[in-house]
Amino acid sequence: MKIATWNVNSVKARLETVTAWLKDFGPDVVCLQEIKCTDDTFPRAAFEDLGYNCAVHGQKTYNGVAILSTRPLEDVTPRLPGGDGDEHARYLEAVVTGDKGVIRVVSIYAPNGNPIGTEKFEYKLKWLERLRDRAAELLTFEEPAALMGDFNVIPESDDCHDPAAWMNDALFQPESRAALRRVENLGWQDAFRACNVQPNKYTFWDYQAGAWQKDHGIRIDLVLLSPQALDRLKTCAIEKRVRGWDKPSDHVPVWCEIEV
DNA sequence: ATGCCGACAGGATGTCGA
């Protein structure tokens, strides 16, 4: 089964690009982030016409996550537990059944956290702590599972073009990186790093300053696999070519082949 | 050192992203 994640930076502004990629690539499951629309304005019909079921946890203007799947979506659960009063739509779980088994997929849009030294950065760290708590719970299910999305953390220095340029950015703070590691250290494996050792492989290039043309990117869109999913992992790759298409998102899809 | 670009809401330009 091909499962993918993609921060689309507005699903309405990106509809032609997203449907073109779905037709071209044919993923079975796609986690979307930054859909930037409410549940009732999500362009459901465009995806259903391509054979996808939709689970949506939307929000007006900001954030918003969704999951598309050719198979039925079961156990659909929005919202990361904890953080009462947190209305940001950043988390959506669903279970998909393949020919060889079941996988739980989670669409994740972690907070950006800039600028550092503000309540936005504190919110980011607290949100990642809540994610760790839920990630620990999910491991007790002992099933194939994938935390997929825009984690808004640059894991290592070789996941960006110029570490010095990110030194004062929330995405590369030691606290942010430690928070991601604490999730991984529970037993969640970075699928891309399980399959690829090459440095400087990116999933995001800023629209500004010719970042794409100069390959000044960062790798912040991740797939974290439970041990049971990792055992079934065949490959993981970045759909870099999509950044060069018309009207691109600033992020590109990341996908895995998993035997379920 | 700052803006660069792009989406959104709303109807000009500020907020947000990363």
mmCIF file of C-alpha atoms in Angstrom, chain A residues 23-165:
data_model
loop_
_atom_site.group_PDB
_atom_site.id
_atom_site.type_symbol
_atom_site.label_atom_id
_atom_site.label_comp_id
_atom_site.label_asym_id
_atom_site.label_seq_id
_atom_site.Cartn_x
_atom_site.Cartn_y
_atom_site.Cartn_z
ATOM 1 C CA LYS A 23 -3.879 10.772 -10.885
ATOM 2 C CA ASP A 24 -0.194 10.551 -11.717
ATOM 3 C CA PHE A 25 1.062 8.760 -8.608
ATOM 4 C CA GLY A 26 -1.960 6.771 -7.449
ATOM 5 C CA PRO A 27 -1.390 6.663 -3.686
ATOM 6 C CA ASP A 28 -3.776 4.533 -1.610
ATOM 7 C CA VAL A 29 -3.741 6.868 1.401
ATOM 8 C CA VAL A 30 -2.770 10.558 1.615
ATOM 9 C CA CYS A 31 -2.523 12.655 4.764
ATOM 10 C CA LEU A 32 -3.023 16.354 3.968
ATOM 11 C CA GLN A 33 -2.045 19.332 6.096
ATOM 12 C CA GLU A 34 -2.773 23.061 5.967
ATOM 13 C CA ILE A 35 -6.003 22.541 4.059
ATOM 14 C CA LYS A 36 -7.068 25.995 5.352
ATOM 15 C CA CYS A 37 -10.804 25.345 5.066
ATOM 16 C CA THR A 38 -13.697 24.155 7.190
ATOM 17 C CA ASP A 39 -15.155 20.649 6.922
ATOM 18 C CA ASP A 40 -18.150 21.886 4.922
ATOM 19 C CA THR A 41 -16.034 23.711 2.326
ATOM 20 C CA PHE A 42 -13.536 20.882 1.781
ATOM 21 C CA PRO A 43 -13.577 19.970 -1.954
ATOM 22 C CA ARG A 44 -14.762 16.453 -1.164
ATOM 23 C CA ALA A 45 -16.387 15.768 -4.544
ATOM 24 C CA ALA A 46 -13.156 16.362 -6.479
ATOM 25 C CA PHE A 47 -11.469 13.599 -4.468
ATOM 26 C CA GLU A 48 -14.461 11.266 -4.438
ATOM 27 C CA ASP A 49 -14.533 11.502 -8.242
ATOM 28 C CA LEU A 50 -11.001 10.036 -8.172
ATOM 29 C CA GLY A 51 -12.112 7.194 -5.917
ATOM 30 C CA TYR A 52 -11.032 8.559 -2.534
ATOM 31 C CA ASN A 53 -12.898 8.577 0.755
ATOM 32 C CA CYS A 54 -12.294 11.719 2.834
ATOM 33 C CA ALA A 55 -11.882 12.298 6.545
ATOM 34 C CA VAL A 56 -11.605 15.997 7.358
ATOM 35 C CA HIS A 57 -10.733 18.005 10.454
ATOM 36 C CA GLY A 58 -10.854 21.522 9.107
ATOM 37 C CA GLN A 59 -10.486 25.081 10.325
ATOM 38 C CA LYS A 60 -11.211 28.426 8.708
ATOM 39 C CA THR A 61 -8.152 30.162 7.185
ATOM 40 C CA TYR A 62 -5.473 28.329 9.175
ATOM 41 C CA ASN A 63 -4.252 24.778 9.786
ATOM 42 C CA GLY A 64 -6.660 21.939 9.004
ATOM 43 C CA VAL A 65 -5.817 18.292 8.298
ATOM 44 C CA ALA A 66 -7.442 15.540 6.238
ATOM 45 C CA ILE A 67 -6.945 11.944 5.158
ATOM 46 C CA LEU A 68 -7.819 10.580 1.707
ATOM 47 C CA SER A 69 -8.072 6.833 1.168
ATOM 48 C CA THR A 70 -9.175 4.462 -1.565
ATOM 49 C CA ARG A 71 -10.143 2.032 1.232
ATOM 50 C CA PRO A 72 -12.789 2.867 3.843
ATOM 51 C CA LEU A 73 -11.638 5.098 6.723
ATOM 52 C CA GLU A 74 -12.550 3.671 10.110
ATOM 53 C CA ASP A 75 -12.089 4.837 13.699
ATOM 54 C CA VAL A 76 -11.799 8.439 12.466
ATOM 55 C CA THR A 77 -10.662 10.569 15.426
ATOM 56 C CA PRO A 78 -9.827 14.272 15.281
ATOM 57 C CA ARG A 79 -7.875 16.254 17.906
ATOM 58 C CA LEU A 80 -4.778 15.473 19.895
ATOM 59 C CA PRO A 81 -5.766 14.597 23.474
ATOM 60 C CA GLY A 82 -4.948 17.118 26.225
ATOM 61 C CA GLY A 83 -4.460 20.865 25.869
ATOM 62 C CA ASP A 84 -8.012 21.863 26.736
ATOM 63 C CA GLY A 85 -9.073 24.963 24.901
ATOM 64 C CA ASP A 86 -6.705 24.208 21.997
ATOM 65 C CA GLU A 87 -8.925 24.749 18.966
ATOM 66 C CA HIS A 88 -6.234 24.396 16.279
ATOM 67 C CA ALA A 89 -7.081 21.622 13.800
ATOM 68 C CA ARG A 90 -3.731 19.845 13.657
ATOM 69 C CA TYR A 91 -4.374 16.137 14.248
ATOM 70 C CA LEU A 92 -6.517 13.408 12.671
ATOM 71 C CA GLU A 93 -6.364 9.638 13.082
ATOM 72 C CA ALA A 94 -7.959 6.905 10.984
ATOM 73 C CA VAL A 95 -7.605 3.174 10.424
ATOM 74 C CA VAL A 96 -7.323 1.658 6.946
ATOM 75 C CA THR A 97 -7.557 -2.038 6.087
ATOM 76 C CA GLY A 98 -5.385 -3.365 3.264
ATOM 77 C CA ASP A 99 -5.202 -6.813 1.665
ATOM 78 C CA LYS A 100 -2.615 -7.999 4.190
ATOM 79 C CA GLY A 101 -3.649 -6.180 7.338
ATOM 80 C CA VAL A 102 -4.542 -2.956 9.067
ATOM 81 C CA ILE A 103 -2.647 0.312 9.474
ATOM 82 C CA ARG A 104 -3.458 3.330 11.630
ATOM 83 C CA VAL A 105 -2.512 6.582 9.918
ATOM 84 C CA VAL A 106 -2.269 9.974 11.602
ATOM 85 C CA SER A 107 -2.231 13.300 9.763
ATOM 86 C CA ILE A 108 -0.096 15.730 11.764
ATOM 87 C CA TYR A 109 0.453 19.477 11.442
ATOM 88 C CA ALA A 110 2.728 20.496 14.313
ATOM 89 C CA PRO A 111 2.890 24.189 15.258
ATOM 90 C CA ASN A 112 5.538 26.355 13.614
ATOM 91 C CA GLY A 113 6.517 28.035 16.882
ATOM 92 C CA ASN A 114 8.130 31.200 15.549
ATOM 93 C CA PRO A 115 9.295 33.519 16.854
ATOM 94 C CA ILE A 116 11.247 31.810 19.644
ATOM 95 C CA GLY A 117 10.898 33.292 23.101
ATOM 96 C CA THR A 118 7.155 33.796 22.688
ATOM 97 C CA GLU A 119 4.033 31.926 23.686
ATOM 98 C CA LYS A 120 3.966 30.480 20.166
ATOM 99 C CA PHE A 121 7.177 28.601 20.851
ATOM 100 C CA GLU A 122 5.865 27.426 24.229
ATOM 101 C CA TYR A 123 2.711 26.188 22.466
ATOM 102 C CA LYS A 124 4.836 24.256 19.971
ATOM 103 C CA LEU A 125 6.788 22.478 22.724
ATOM 104 C CA LYS A 126 3.640 21.699 24.698
ATOM 105 C CA TRP A 127 1.933 20.371 21.564
ATOM 106 C CA LEU A 128 4.885 18.075 20.833
ATOM 107 C CA GLU A 129 4.707 16.829 24.446
ATOM 108 C CA ARG A 130 1.043 15.986 23.923
ATOM 109 C CA LEU A 131 2.007 14.221 20.700
ATOM 110 C CA ARG A 132 4.549 12.167 22.624
ATOM 111 C CA ASP A 133 1.880 11.095 25.122
ATOM 112 C CA ARG A 134 -0.463 9.983 22.335
ATOM 113 C CA ALA A 135 2.419 8.315 20.455
ATOM 114 C CA ALA A 136 3.193 6.272 23.601
ATOM 115 C CA GLU A 137 -0.461 5.216 23.842
ATOM 116 C CA LEU A 138 -0.553 4.175 20.183
ATOM 117 C CA LEU A 139 2.440 1.875 20.671
ATOM 118 C CA THR A 140 0.493 -0.133 23.267
ATOM 119 C CA PHE A 141 -1.863 -1.187 20.438
ATOM 120 C CA GLU A 142 1.078 -3.132 18.921
ATOM 121 C CA GLU A 143 -0.190 -2.572 15.386
ATOM 122 C CA PRO A 144 1.206 -1.028 12.199
ATOM 123 C CA ALA A 145 0.873 2.731 12.585
ATOM 124 C CA ALA A 146 2.267 5.832 10.869
ATOM 125 C CA LEU A 147 2.538 9.365 12.259
ATOM 126 C CA MET A 148 2.735 11.391 9.064
ATOM 127 C CA GLY A 149 2.930 15.062 8.392
ATOM 128 C CA ASP A 150 4.595 18.417 8.816
ATOM 129 C CA PHE A 151 6.399 18.156 12.145
ATOM 130 C CA ASN A 152 7.899 21.636 11.758
ATOM 131 C CA VAL A 153 11.207 20.341 13.141
ATOM 132 C CA ILE A 154 14.491 19.969 11.260
ATOM 133 C CA PRO A 155 15.758 16.704 12.780
ATOM 134 C CA GLU A 156 19.498 17.035 12.036
ATOM 135 C CA SER A 157 21.973 19.522 10.573
ATOM 136 C CA ASP A 158 22.164 17.577 7.316
ATOM 137 C CA ASP A 159 18.396 17.961 6.915
ATOM 138 C CA CYS A 160 18.881 21.588 5.874
ATOM 139 C CA HIS A 161 21.011 23.475 3.396
ATOM 140 C CA ASP A 162 22.523 25.919 5.861
ATOM 141 C CA PRO A 163 22.189 25.089 9.569
ATOM 142 C CA ALA A 164 23.529 28.520 10.550
ATOM 143 C CA ALA A 165 20.634 30.195 8.750
#
